[in-house]
PDB file of N, H, CA, C and O in Angstrom:
ATOM      1  N   UNK A   1       1.577 -16.170  -2.309  1.00  0.00           N
ATOM      2  CA  UNK A   1       1.796 -15.528  -1.115  1.00  0.00           C
ATOM      3  C   UNK A   1       1.513 -14.033  -1.389  1.00  0.00           C
ATOM      4  O   UNK A   1       1.891 -13.460  -2.411  1.00  0.00           O
ATOM      5  N   UNK A   2       0.838 -13.469  -0.423  1.00  0.00           N
ATOM      6  H   UNK A   2       0.530 -13.934   0.407  1.00  0.00           H
ATOM      7  CA  UNK A   2       0.404 -11.944  -0.469  1.00  0.00           C
ATOM      8  C   UNK A   2       1.478 -11.170   0.385  1.00  0.00           C
ATOM      9  O   UNK A   2       1.766 -11.464   1.545  1.00  0.00           O
ATOM     10  N   UNK A   3       2.010 -10.185  -0.311  1.00  0.00           N
ATOM     11  H   UNK A   3       1.777  -9.946  -1.253  1.00  0.00           H
ATOM     12  CA  UNK A   3       2.947  -9.200   0.480  1.00  0.00           C
ATOM     13  C   UNK A   3       2.134  -7.984   0.515  1.00  0.00           C
ATOM     14  O   UNK A   3       1.644  -7.490  -0.501  1.00  0.00           O
ATOM     15  N   UNK A   4       1.980  -7.461   1.803  1.00  0.00           N
ATOM     16  H   UNK A   4       2.377  -7.862   2.628  1.00  0.00           H
ATOM     17  CA  UNK A   4       1.292  -6.209   1.880  1.00  0.00           C
ATOM     18  C   UNK A   4       1.941  -5.249   2.911  1.00  0.00           C
ATOM     19  O   UNK A   4       2.707  -5.684   3.770  1.00  0.00           O
ATOM     20  N   UNK A   5       1.630  -3.971   2.813  1.00  0.00           N
ATOM     21  H   UNK A   5       1.007  -3.617   2.115  1.00  0.00           H
ATOM     22  CA  UNK A   5       2.129  -2.962   3.691  1.00  0.00           C
ATOM     23  C   UNK A   5       0.938  -2.422   4.320  1.00  0.00           C
ATOM     24  O   UNK A   5      -0.056  -2.212   3.625  1.00  0.00           O
ATOM     25  N   UNK A   6       0.937  -2.181   5.543  1.00  0.00           N
ATOM     26  H   UNK A   6       1.744  -2.352   6.107  1.00  0.00           H
ATOM     27  CA  UNK A   6      -0.330  -1.474   6.389  1.00  0.00           C
ATOM     28  C   UNK A   6       0.332  -0.383   6.950  1.00  0.00           C
ATOM     29  O   UNK A   6       1.322  -0.523   7.669  1.00  0.00           O
ATOM     30  N   UNK A   7      -0.254   0.911   6.604  1.00  0.00           N
ATOM     31  H   UNK A   7      -1.058   1.025   6.019  1.00  0.00           H
ATOM     32  CA  UNK A   7       0.188   2.148   7.140  1.00  0.00           C
ATOM     33  C   UNK A   7      -0.836   2.857   7.648  1.00  0.00           C
ATOM     34  O   UNK A   7      -1.773   3.283   6.973  1.00  0.00           O
ATOM     35  N   UNK A   8      -0.679   3.028   9.005  1.00  0.00           N
ATOM     36  H   UNK A   8       0.082   2.682   9.553  1.00  0.00           H
ATOM     37  CA  UNK A   8      -1.607   3.985   9.877  1.00  0.00           C
ATOM     38  C   UNK A   8      -0.598   4.541  11.087  1.00  0.00           C
ATOM     39  O   UNK A   8       0.433   3.999  11.484  1.00  0.00           O
ATOM     40  N   UNK A   9      -1.131   5.631  11.496  1.00  0.00           N
ATOM     41  H   UNK A   9      -1.969   6.070  11.173  1.00  0.00           H
ATOM     42  CA  UNK A   9      -0.249   6.356  12.616  1.00  0.00           C
ATOM     43  C   UNK A   9      -0.515   5.592  13.997  1.00  0.00           C
ATOM     44  O   UNK A   9       0.292   5.637  14.925  1.00  0.00           O
ATOM     45  N   UNK A  10      -1.620   4.945  14.042  1.00  0.00           N
ATOM     46  H   UNK A  10      -2.276   4.909  13.288  1.00  0.00           H
ATOM     47  CA  UNK A  10      -1.993   4.247  15.229  1.00  0.00           C
ATOM     48  C   UNK A  10      -1.687   2.677  15.243  1.00  0.00           C
ATOM     49  O   UNK A  10      -2.233   1.929  14.433  1.00  0.00           O
ATOM     50  N   UNK A  11      -0.776   2.214  16.219  1.00  0.00           N
ATOM     51  H   UNK A  11      -0.333   2.822  16.877  1.00  0.00           H
ATOM     52  CA  UNK A  11      -0.364   0.898  16.255  1.00  0.00           C
ATOM     53  C   UNK A  11      -1.552  -0.030  16.472  1.00  0.00           C
ATOM     54  O   UNK A  11      -1.486  -1.156  15.980  1.00  0.00           O
ATOM     55  N   UNK A  12      -2.562   0.309  17.118  1.00  0.00           N
ATOM     56  H   UNK A  12      -2.615   1.224  17.518  1.00  0.00           H
ATOM     57  CA  UNK A  12      -3.683  -0.604  17.287  1.00  0.00           C
ATOM     58  C   UNK A  12      -4.362  -0.880  16.071  1.00  0.00           C
ATOM     59  O   UNK A  12      -4.774  -2.011  15.813  1.00  0.00           O
ATOM     60  N   UNK A  13      -4.524   0.239  15.192  1.00  0.00           N
ATOM     61  H   UNK A  13      -4.189   1.158  15.401  1.00  0.00           H
ATOM     62  CA  UNK A  13      -5.183  -0.019  13.907  1.00  0.00           C
ATOM     63  C   UNK A  13      -4.344  -0.825  12.998  1.00  0.00           C
ATOM     64  O   UNK A  13      -4.886  -1.695  12.315  1.00  0.00           O
ATOM     65  N   UNK A  14      -3.010  -0.608  12.921  1.00  0.00           N
ATOM     66  H   UNK A  14      -2.570   0.098  13.476  1.00  0.00           H
ATOM     67  CA  UNK A  14      -2.124  -1.432  12.125  1.00  0.00           C
ATOM     68  C   UNK A  14      -2.250  -2.819  12.472  1.00  0.00           C
ATOM     69  O   UNK A  14      -2.473  -3.696  11.637  1.00  0.00           O
ATOM     70  N   UNK A  15      -2.104  -3.028  13.753  1.00  0.00           N
ATOM     71  H   UNK A  15      -1.923  -2.316  14.431  1.00  0.00           H
ATOM     72  CA  UNK A  15      -2.175  -4.417  14.333  1.00  0.00           C
ATOM     73  C   UNK A  15      -3.482  -5.162  14.071  1.00  0.00           C
ATOM     74  O   UNK A  15      -3.460  -6.357  13.775  1.00  0.00           O
ATOM     75  N   UNK A  16      -4.527  -4.527  14.166  1.00  0.00           N
ATOM     76  H   UNK A  16      -4.545  -3.557  14.406  1.00  0.00           H
ATOM     77  CA  UNK A  16      -5.807  -5.142  13.876  1.00  0.00           C
ATOM     78  C   UNK A  16      -5.920  -5.513  12.453  1.00  0.00           C
ATOM     79  O   UNK A  16      -6.370  -6.612  12.131  1.00  0.00           O
ATOM     80  N   UNK A  17      -5.525  -4.628  11.578  1.00  0.00           N
ATOM     81  H   UNK A  17      -5.160  -3.735  11.840  1.00  0.00           H
ATOM     82  CA  UNK A  17      -5.528  -4.968  10.050  1.00  0.00           C
ATOM     83  C   UNK A  17      -4.601  -6.011   9.643  1.00  0.00           C
ATOM     84  O   UNK A  17      -4.881  -6.825   8.763  1.00  0.00           O
ATOM     85  N   UNK A  18      -3.451  -5.994  10.303  1.00  0.00           N
ATOM     86  H   UNK A  18      -3.223  -5.332  11.018  1.00  0.00           H
ATOM     87  CA  UNK A  18      -2.439  -6.978  10.185  1.00  0.00           C
ATOM     88  C   UNK A  18      -2.853  -8.413  10.546  1.00  0.00           C
ATOM     89  O   UNK A  18      -2.588  -9.375   9.825  1.00  0.00           O
ATOM     90  N   UNK A  19      -3.484  -8.489  11.645  1.00  0.00           N
ATOM     91  H   UNK A  19      -3.699  -7.707  12.230  1.00  0.00           H
ATOM     92  CA  UNK A  19      -4.011  -9.717  12.149  1.00  0.00           C
ATOM     93  C   UNK A  19      -5.087 -10.330  11.258  1.00  0.00           C
ATOM     94  O   UNK A  19      -5.177 -11.531  11.003  1.00  0.00           O
ATOM     95  N   UNK A  20      -5.905  -9.349  10.808  1.00  0.00           N
ATOM     96  H   UNK A  20      -5.832  -8.374  11.015  1.00  0.00           H
ATOM     97  CA  UNK A  20      -7.098  -9.727   9.844  1.00  0.00           C
ATOM     98  C   UNK A  20      -6.527 -10.270   8.611  1.00  0.00           C
ATOM     99  O   UNK A  20      -7.033 -11.271   8.104  1.00  0.00           O
ATOM    100  N   UNK A  21      -5.480  -9.671   8.069  1.00  0.00           N
ATOM    101  H   UNK A  21      -5.069  -8.858   8.481  1.00  0.00           H
ATOM    102  CA  UNK A  21      -4.948 -10.308   6.830  1.00  0.00           C
ATOM    103  C   UNK A  21      -4.186 -11.544   7.019  1.00  0.00           C
ATOM    104  O   UNK A  21      -4.268 -12.453   6.193  1.00  0.00           O
ATOM    105  N   UNK A  22      -3.407 -11.632   8.122  1.00  0.00           N
ATOM    106  H   UNK A  22      -3.341 -10.894   8.793  1.00  0.00           H
ATOM    107  CA  UNK A  22      -2.708 -12.930   8.380  1.00  0.00           C
ATOM    108  C   UNK A  22      -3.658 -13.991   8.733  1.00  0.00           C
ATOM    109  O   UNK A  22      -3.355 -15.135   8.395  1.00  0.00           O
ATOM    110  N   UNK A  23      -4.831 -13.780   9.400  1.00  0.00           N
ATOM    111  H   UNK A  23      -5.077 -12.851   9.675  1.00  0.00           H
ATOM    112  CA  UNK A  23      -5.831 -14.753   9.549  1.00  0.00           C
ATOM    113  C   UNK A  23      -6.566 -15.250   8.391  1.00  0.00           C
ATOM    114  O   UNK A  23      -6.864 -16.439   8.286  1.00  0.00           O
ATOM    115  N   UNK A  24      -6.884 -14.311   7.464  1.00  0.00           N
ATOM    116  H   UNK A  24      -6.641 -13.345   7.549  1.00  0.00           H
ATOM    117  CA  UNK A  24      -7.548 -14.631   6.307  1.00  0.00           C
ATOM    118  C   UNK A  24      -6.769 -15.225   5.042  1.00  0.00           C
ATOM    119  O   UNK A  24      -7.289 -15.977   4.216  1.00  0.00           O
ATOM    120  N   UNK A  25      -5.477 -14.788   5.014  1.00  0.00           N
ATOM    121  H   UNK A  25      -5.055 -14.178   5.684  1.00  0.00           H
ATOM    122  CA  UNK A  25      -4.581 -15.250   4.081  1.00  0.00           C
ATOM    123  C   UNK A  25      -3.373 -15.886   4.677  1.00  0.00           C
ATOM    124  O   UNK A  25      -2.366 -15.219   4.914  1.00  0.00           O
ATOM    125  N   UNK A  26      -3.455 -17.203   4.933  1.00  0.00           N
ATOM    126  H   UNK A  26      -4.273 -17.745   4.741  1.00  0.00           H
ATOM    127  CA  UNK A  26      -2.331 -17.983   5.502  1.00  0.00           C
ATOM    128  C   UNK A  26      -1.037 -17.711   4.734  1.00  0.00           C
ATOM    129  O   UNK A  26      -1.043 -17.762   3.504  1.00  0.00           O
ATOM    130  N   UNK A  27       0.061 -17.427   5.416  1.00  0.00           N
ATOM    131  H   UNK A  27       0.066 -17.386   6.415  1.00  0.00           H
ATOM    132  CA  UNK A  27       1.395 -17.163   4.780  1.00  0.00           C
ATOM    133  C   UNK A  27       1.618 -15.773   4.242  1.00  0.00           C
ATOM    134  O   UNK A  27       2.646 -15.475   3.634  1.00  0.00           O
ATOM    135  N   UNK A  28       0.636 -14.929   4.480  1.00  0.00           N
ATOM    136  H   UNK A  28      -0.199 -15.171   4.975  1.00  0.00           H
ATOM    137  CA  UNK A  28       0.675 -13.512   4.118  1.00  0.00           C
ATOM    138  C   UNK A  28       1.858 -12.932   4.750  1.00  0.00           C
ATOM    139  O   UNK A  28       2.117 -13.275   5.904  1.00  0.00           O
ATOM    140  N   UNK A  29       2.690 -12.007   4.076  1.00  0.00           N
ATOM    141  H   UNK A  29       2.480 -11.728   3.138  1.00  0.00           H
ATOM    142  CA  UNK A  29       3.668 -11.331   4.776  1.00  0.00           C
ATOM    143  C   UNK A  29       3.209  -9.799   4.902  1.00  0.00           C
ATOM    144  O   UNK A  29       3.038  -9.098   3.905  1.00  0.00           O
ATOM    145  N   UNK A  30       3.052  -9.407   6.022  1.00  0.00           N
ATOM    146  H   UNK A  30       3.191  -9.976   6.832  1.00  0.00           H
ATOM    147  CA  UNK A  30       2.564  -7.997   6.323  1.00  0.00           C
ATOM    148  C   UNK A  30       3.592  -7.181   7.024  1.00  0.00           C
ATOM    149  O   UNK A  30       4.002  -7.491   8.142  1.00  0.00           O
ATOM    150  N   UNK A  31       4.030  -6.088   6.336  1.00  0.00           N
ATOM    151  H   UNK A  31       3.698  -5.836   5.427  1.00  0.00           H
ATOM    152  CA  UNK A  31       4.947  -5.095   6.940  1.00  0.00           C
ATOM    153  C   UNK A  31       4.077  -3.903   7.382  1.00  0.00           C
ATOM    154  O   UNK A  31       3.022  -3.603   6.821  1.00  0.00           O
ATOM    155  N   UNK A  32       4.626  -3.219   8.476  1.00  0.00           N
ATOM    156  H   UNK A  32       5.482  -3.462   8.932  1.00  0.00           H
ATOM    157  CA  UNK A  32       3.916  -2.088   8.922  1.00  0.00           C
ATOM    158  C   UNK A  32       4.724  -0.853   8.792  1.00  0.00           C
ATOM    159  O   UNK A  32       5.949  -0.909   8.893  1.00  0.00           O
ATOM    160  N   UNK A  33       4.047   0.350   8.555  1.00  0.00           N
ATOM    161  H   UNK A  33       3.052   0.396   8.473  1.00  0.00           H
ATOM    162  CA  UNK A  33       4.673   1.585   8.560  1.00  0.00           C
ATOM    163  C   UNK A  33       3.620   2.649   9.286  1.00  0.00           C
ATOM    164  O   UNK A  33       2.394   2.562   9.217  1.00  0.00           O
ATOM    165  N   UNK A  34       4.287   3.561   9.919  1.00  0.00           N
ATOM    166  H   UNK A  34       5.283   3.632   9.975  1.00  0.00           H
ATOM    167  CA  UNK A  34       3.483   4.470  10.752  1.00  0.00           C
ATOM    168  C   UNK A  34       3.481   5.898   9.999  1.00  0.00           C
ATOM    169  O   UNK A  34       2.984   6.874  10.561  1.00  0.00           O
ATOM    170  N   UNK A  35       3.959   5.977   8.915  1.00  0.00           N
ATOM    171  H   UNK A  35       4.362   5.184   8.458  1.00  0.00           H
ATOM    172  CA  UNK A  35       3.856   7.197   8.102  1.00  0.00           C
ATOM    173  C   UNK A  35       4.140   6.985   6.673  1.00  0.00           C
ATOM    174  O   UNK A  35       4.674   5.954   6.266  1.00  0.00           O
ATOM    175  N   UNK A  36       3.763   8.012   5.870  1.00  0.00           N
ATOM    176  H   UNK A  36       3.329   8.850   6.201  1.00  0.00           H
ATOM    177  CA  UNK A  36       3.991   7.772   4.345  1.00  0.00           C
ATOM    178  C   UNK A  36       5.402   7.738   4.018  1.00  0.00           C
ATOM    179  O   UNK A  36       5.773   7.093   3.037  1.00  0.00           O
ATOM    180  N   UNK A  37       6.216   8.364   4.738  1.00  0.00           N
ATOM    181  H   UNK A  37       5.915   8.888   5.535  1.00  0.00           H
ATOM    182  CA  UNK A  37       7.745   8.205   4.471  1.00  0.00           C
ATOM    183  C   UNK A  37       8.181   6.736   4.968  1.00  0.00           C
ATOM    184  O   UNK A  37       9.191   6.261   4.450  1.00  0.00           O
ATOM    185  N   UNK A  38       7.552   6.053   5.848  1.00  0.00           N
ATOM    186  H   UNK A  38       6.731   6.439   6.269  1.00  0.00           H
ATOM    187  CA  UNK A  38       7.868   4.781   6.268  1.00  0.00           C
ATOM    188  C   UNK A  38       7.425   3.739   5.115  1.00  0.00           C
ATOM    189  O   UNK A  38       8.101   2.754   4.817  1.00  0.00           O
ATOM    190  N   UNK A  39       6.213   4.082   4.515  1.00  0.00           N
ATOM    191  H   UNK A  39       5.663   4.882   4.758  1.00  0.00           H
ATOM    192  CA  UNK A  39       5.824   3.277   3.364  1.00  0.00           C
ATOM    193  C   UNK A  39       6.806   3.380   2.222  1.00  0.00           C
ATOM    194  O   UNK A  39       7.167   2.368   1.621  1.00  0.00           O
ATOM    195  N   UNK A  40       7.219   4.516   1.929  1.00  0.00           N
ATOM    196  H   UNK A  40       6.926   5.338   2.417  1.00  0.00           H
ATOM    197  CA  UNK A  40       8.337   4.793   0.803  1.00  0.00           C
ATOM    198  C   UNK A  40       9.522   3.998   1.069  1.00  0.00           C
ATOM    199  O   UNK A  40      10.099   3.414   0.152  1.00  0.00           O
ATOM    200  N   UNK A  41       9.943   3.941   2.358  1.00  0.00           N
ATOM    201  H   UNK A  41       9.474   4.416   3.103  1.00  0.00           H
ATOM    202  CA  UNK A  41      11.175   3.293   2.626  1.00  0.00           C
ATOM    203  C   UNK A  41      11.014   1.799   2.553  1.00  0.00           C
ATOM    204  O   UNK A  41      11.947   1.109   2.143  1.00  0.00           O
ATOM    205  N   UNK A  42       9.887   1.276   2.927  1.00  0.00           N
ATOM    206  H   UNK A  42       9.129   1.837   3.260  1.00  0.00           H
ATOM    207  CA  UNK A  42       9.546  -0.195   2.656  1.00  0.00           C
ATOM    208  C   UNK A  42       9.544  -0.574   1.143  1.00  0.00           C
ATOM    209  O   UNK A  42      10.062  -1.586   0.669  1.00  0.00           O
ATOM    210  N   UNK A  43       8.898   0.372   0.482  1.00  0.00           N
ATOM    211  H   UNK A  43       8.478   1.193   0.867  1.00  0.00           H
ATOM    212  CA  UNK A  43       8.740   0.002  -0.876  1.00  0.00           C
ATOM    213  C   UNK A  43      10.031   0.056  -1.621  1.00  0.00           C
ATOM    214  O   UNK A  43      10.152  -0.615  -2.647  1.00  0.00           O
ATOM    215  N   UNK A  44      11.066   0.850  -1.157  1.00  0.00           N
ATOM    216  H   UNK A  44      10.968   1.395  -0.324  1.00  0.00           H
ATOM    217  CA  UNK A  44      12.435   0.935  -1.883  1.00  0.00           C
ATOM    218  C   UNK A  44      13.137  -0.321  -1.640  1.00  0.00           C
ATOM    219  O   UNK A  44      14.032  -0.692  -2.399  1.00  0.00           O
ATOM    220  N   UNK A  45      12.726  -1.080  -0.485  1.00  0.00           N
ATOM    221  H   UNK A  45      11.998  -0.778   0.131  1.00  0.00           H
ATOM    222  CA  UNK A  45      13.555  -2.303  -0.089  1.00  0.00           C
ATOM    223  C   UNK A  45      12.797  -3.663  -0.389  1.00  0.00           C
ATOM    224  O   UNK A  45      13.399  -4.736  -0.403  1.00  0.00           O
ATOM    225  N   UNK A  46      11.550  -3.560  -0.607  1.00  0.00           N
ATOM    226  H   UNK A  46      11.061  -2.688  -0.595  1.00  0.00           H
ATOM    227  CA  UNK A  46      10.794  -4.908  -0.671  1.00  0.00           C
ATOM    228  C   UNK A  46       9.764  -4.691  -1.796  1.00  0.00           C
ATOM    229  O   UNK A  46       9.365  -3.565  -2.094  1.00  0.00           O
ATOM    230  N   UNK A  47       9.322  -5.893  -2.448  1.00  0.00           N
ATOM    231  H   UNK A  47       9.646  -6.807  -2.206  1.00  0.00           H
ATOM    232  CA  UNK A  47       8.286  -5.929  -3.306  1.00  0.00           C
ATOM    233  C   UNK A  47       7.070  -6.008  -2.511  1.00  0.00           C
ATOM    234  O   UNK A  47       7.075  -6.548  -1.405  1.00  0.00           O
ATOM    235  N   UNK A  48       5.940  -5.449  -3.073  1.00  0.00           N
ATOM    236  H   UNK A  48       5.936  -5.010  -3.972  1.00  0.00           H
ATOM    237  CA  UNK A  48       4.725  -5.528  -2.460  1.00  0.00           C
ATOM    238  C   UNK A  48       3.497  -5.630  -3.218  1.00  0.00           C
ATOM    239  O   UNK A  48       3.430  -4.911  -4.215  1.00  0.00           O
ATOM    240  N   UNK A  49       2.478  -6.403  -2.941  1.00  0.00           N
ATOM    241  H   UNK A  49       2.532  -6.987  -2.131  1.00  0.00           H
ATOM    242  CA  UNK A  49       1.264  -6.623  -3.834  1.00  0.00           C
ATOM    243  C   UNK A  49       0.314  -5.441  -3.485  1.00  0.00           C
ATOM    244  O   UNK A  49      -0.237  -4.880  -4.431  1.00  0.00           O
ATOM    245  N   UNK A  50       0.072  -5.016  -2.243  1.00  0.00           N
ATOM    246  H   UNK A  50       0.520  -5.473  -1.474  1.00  0.00           H
ATOM    247  CA  UNK A  50      -0.926  -4.219  -1.996  1.00  0.00           C
ATOM    248  C   UNK A  50      -0.434  -3.289  -0.693  1.00  0.00           C
ATOM    249  O   UNK A  50       0.259  -3.773   0.203  1.00  0.00           O
ATOM    250  N   UNK A  51      -0.843  -2.001  -0.698  1.00  0.00           N
ATOM    251  H   UNK A  51      -1.406  -1.608  -1.425  1.00  0.00           H
ATOM    252  CA  UNK A  51      -0.603  -1.119   0.366  1.00  0.00           C
ATOM    253  C   UNK A  51      -2.046  -0.709   0.832  1.00  0.00           C
ATOM    254  O   UNK A  51      -2.941  -0.348   0.069  1.00  0.00           O
ATOM    255  N   UNK A  52      -2.136  -0.814   2.143  1.00  0.00           N
ATOM    256  H   UNK A  52      -1.409  -1.107   2.763  1.00  0.00           H
ATOM    257  CA  UNK A  52      -3.358  -0.413   2.805  1.00  0.00           C
ATOM    258  C   UNK A  52      -3.029   0.824   3.712  1.00  0.00           C
ATOM    259  O   UNK A  52      -2.296   0.665   4.689  1.00  0.00           O
ATOM    260  N   UNK A  53      -3.572   2.089   3.401  1.00  0.00           N
ATOM    261  H   UNK A  53      -4.167   2.218   2.608  1.00  0.00           H
ATOM    262  CA  UNK A  53      -3.207   3.149   4.035  1.00  0.00           C
ATOM    263  C   UNK A  53      -4.433   4.133   4.350  1.00  0.00           C
ATOM    264  O   UNK A  53      -5.418   4.222   3.616  1.00  0.00           O
ATOM    265  N   UNK A  54      -4.267   4.792   5.425  1.00  0.00           N
ATOM    266  H   UNK A  54      -3.468   4.720   6.021  1.00  0.00           H
ATOM    267  CA  UNK A  54      -5.354   5.920   5.669  1.00  0.00           C
ATOM    268  C   UNK A  54      -5.120   6.967   4.584  1.00  0.00           C
ATOM    269  O   UNK A  54      -4.007   7.159   4.095  1.00  0.00           O
ATOM    270  N   UNK A  55      -6.248   7.653   4.222  1.00  0.00           N
ATOM    271  H   UNK A  55      -7.152   7.496   4.620  1.00  0.00           H
ATOM    272  CA  UNK A  55      -6.265   8.559   3.132  1.00  0.00           C
ATOM    273  C   UNK A  55      -5.472   9.859   3.677  1.00  0.00           C
ATOM    274  O   UNK A  55      -4.637  10.389   2.945  1.00  0.00           O
ATOM    275  N   UNK A  56      -5.711  10.316   4.833  1.00  0.00           N
ATOM    276  H   UNK A  56      -6.390   9.885   5.428  1.00  0.00           H
ATOM    277  CA  UNK A  56      -5.172  11.536   5.305  1.00  0.00           C
ATOM    278  C   UNK A  56      -4.057  11.255   6.323  1.00  0.00           C
ATOM    279  O   UNK A  56      -4.353  10.946   7.477  1.00  0.00           O
ATOM    280  N   UNK A  57      -2.832  11.353   5.935  1.00  0.00           N
ATOM    281  H   UNK A  57      -2.591  11.604   4.997  1.00  0.00           H
ATOM    282  CA  UNK A  57      -1.696  11.178   6.702  1.00  0.00           C
ATOM    283  C   UNK A  57      -0.920  12.365   6.806  1.00  0.00           C
ATOM    284  O   UNK A  57      -0.906  13.179   5.882  1.00  0.00           O
ATOM    285  N   UNK A  58      -0.236  12.541   7.914  1.00  0.00           N
ATOM    286  H   UNK A  58      -0.247  11.879   8.664  1.00  0.00           H
ATOM    287  CA  UNK A  58       0.521  13.806   8.118  1.00  0.00           C
ATOM    288  C   UNK A  58       1.515  13.878   7.065  1.00  0.00           C
ATOM    289  O   UNK A  58       2.156  12.872   6.760  1.00  0.00           O
ATOM    290  N   UNK A  59       1.707  15.090   6.437  1.00  0.00           N
ATOM    291  H   UNK A  59       1.187  15.907   6.686  1.00  0.00           H
ATOM    292  CA  UNK A  59       2.622  15.600   5.342  1.00  0.00           C
ATOM    293  C   UNK A  59       2.392  14.915   4.004  1.00  0.00           C
ATOM    294  O   UNK A  59       3.129  15.204   3.060  1.00  0.00           O
ATOM    295  N   UNK A  60       1.469  14.073   3.872  1.00  0.00           N
ATOM    296  H   UNK A  60       0.871  13.838   4.639  1.00  0.00           H
ATOM    297  CA  UNK A  60       1.068  13.539   2.495  1.00  0.00           C
ATOM    298  C   UNK A  60      -0.284  12.938   2.541  1.00  0.00           C
ATOM    299  O   UNK A  60      -0.824  12.533   3.570  1.00  0.00           O
ATOM    300  N   UNK A  61      -0.811  12.909   1.306  1.00  0.00           N
ATOM    301  H   UNK A  61      -0.372  13.238   0.470  1.00  0.00           H
ATOM    302  CA  UNK A  61      -2.155  12.101   1.205  1.00  0.00           C
ATOM    303  C   UNK A  61      -1.836  10.684   1.025  1.00  0.00           C
ATOM    304  O   UNK A  61      -0.773  10.352   0.501  1.00  0.00           O
ATOM    305  N   UNK A  62      -2.781   9.748   1.470  1.00  0.00           N
ATOM    306  H   UNK A  62      -3.644  10.017   1.896  1.00  0.00           H
ATOM    307  CA  UNK A  62      -2.554   8.390   1.267  1.00  0.00           C
ATOM    308  C   UNK A  62      -2.668   7.790  -0.207  1.00  0.00           C
ATOM    309  O   UNK A  62      -2.276   6.682  -0.573  1.00  0.00           O
ATOM    310  N   UNK A  63      -3.250   8.705  -0.916  1.00  0.00           N
ATOM    311  H   UNK A  63      -3.568   9.605  -0.619  1.00  0.00           H
ATOM    312  CA  UNK A  63      -3.479   8.136  -2.411  1.00  0.00           C
ATOM    313  C   UNK A  63      -2.260   8.426  -3.226  1.00  0.00           C
ATOM    314  O   UNK A  63      -2.210   8.080  -4.406  1.00  0.00           O
TER     315      UNK A  63
END
């Protein structure tokens, strides 16, 4: 099972990426965050195999 976090400030982008992952990898667990702080909070509470994020996020770089 793949566990993934998708981070983007725009819900439509997050939803599109999430749907693509779930359609391609049946059983994938995809969490969403709208900021880099949200990603850090998710990582503090759950294990993750991959994080997909935009490079330029408000207040932090995505890398």
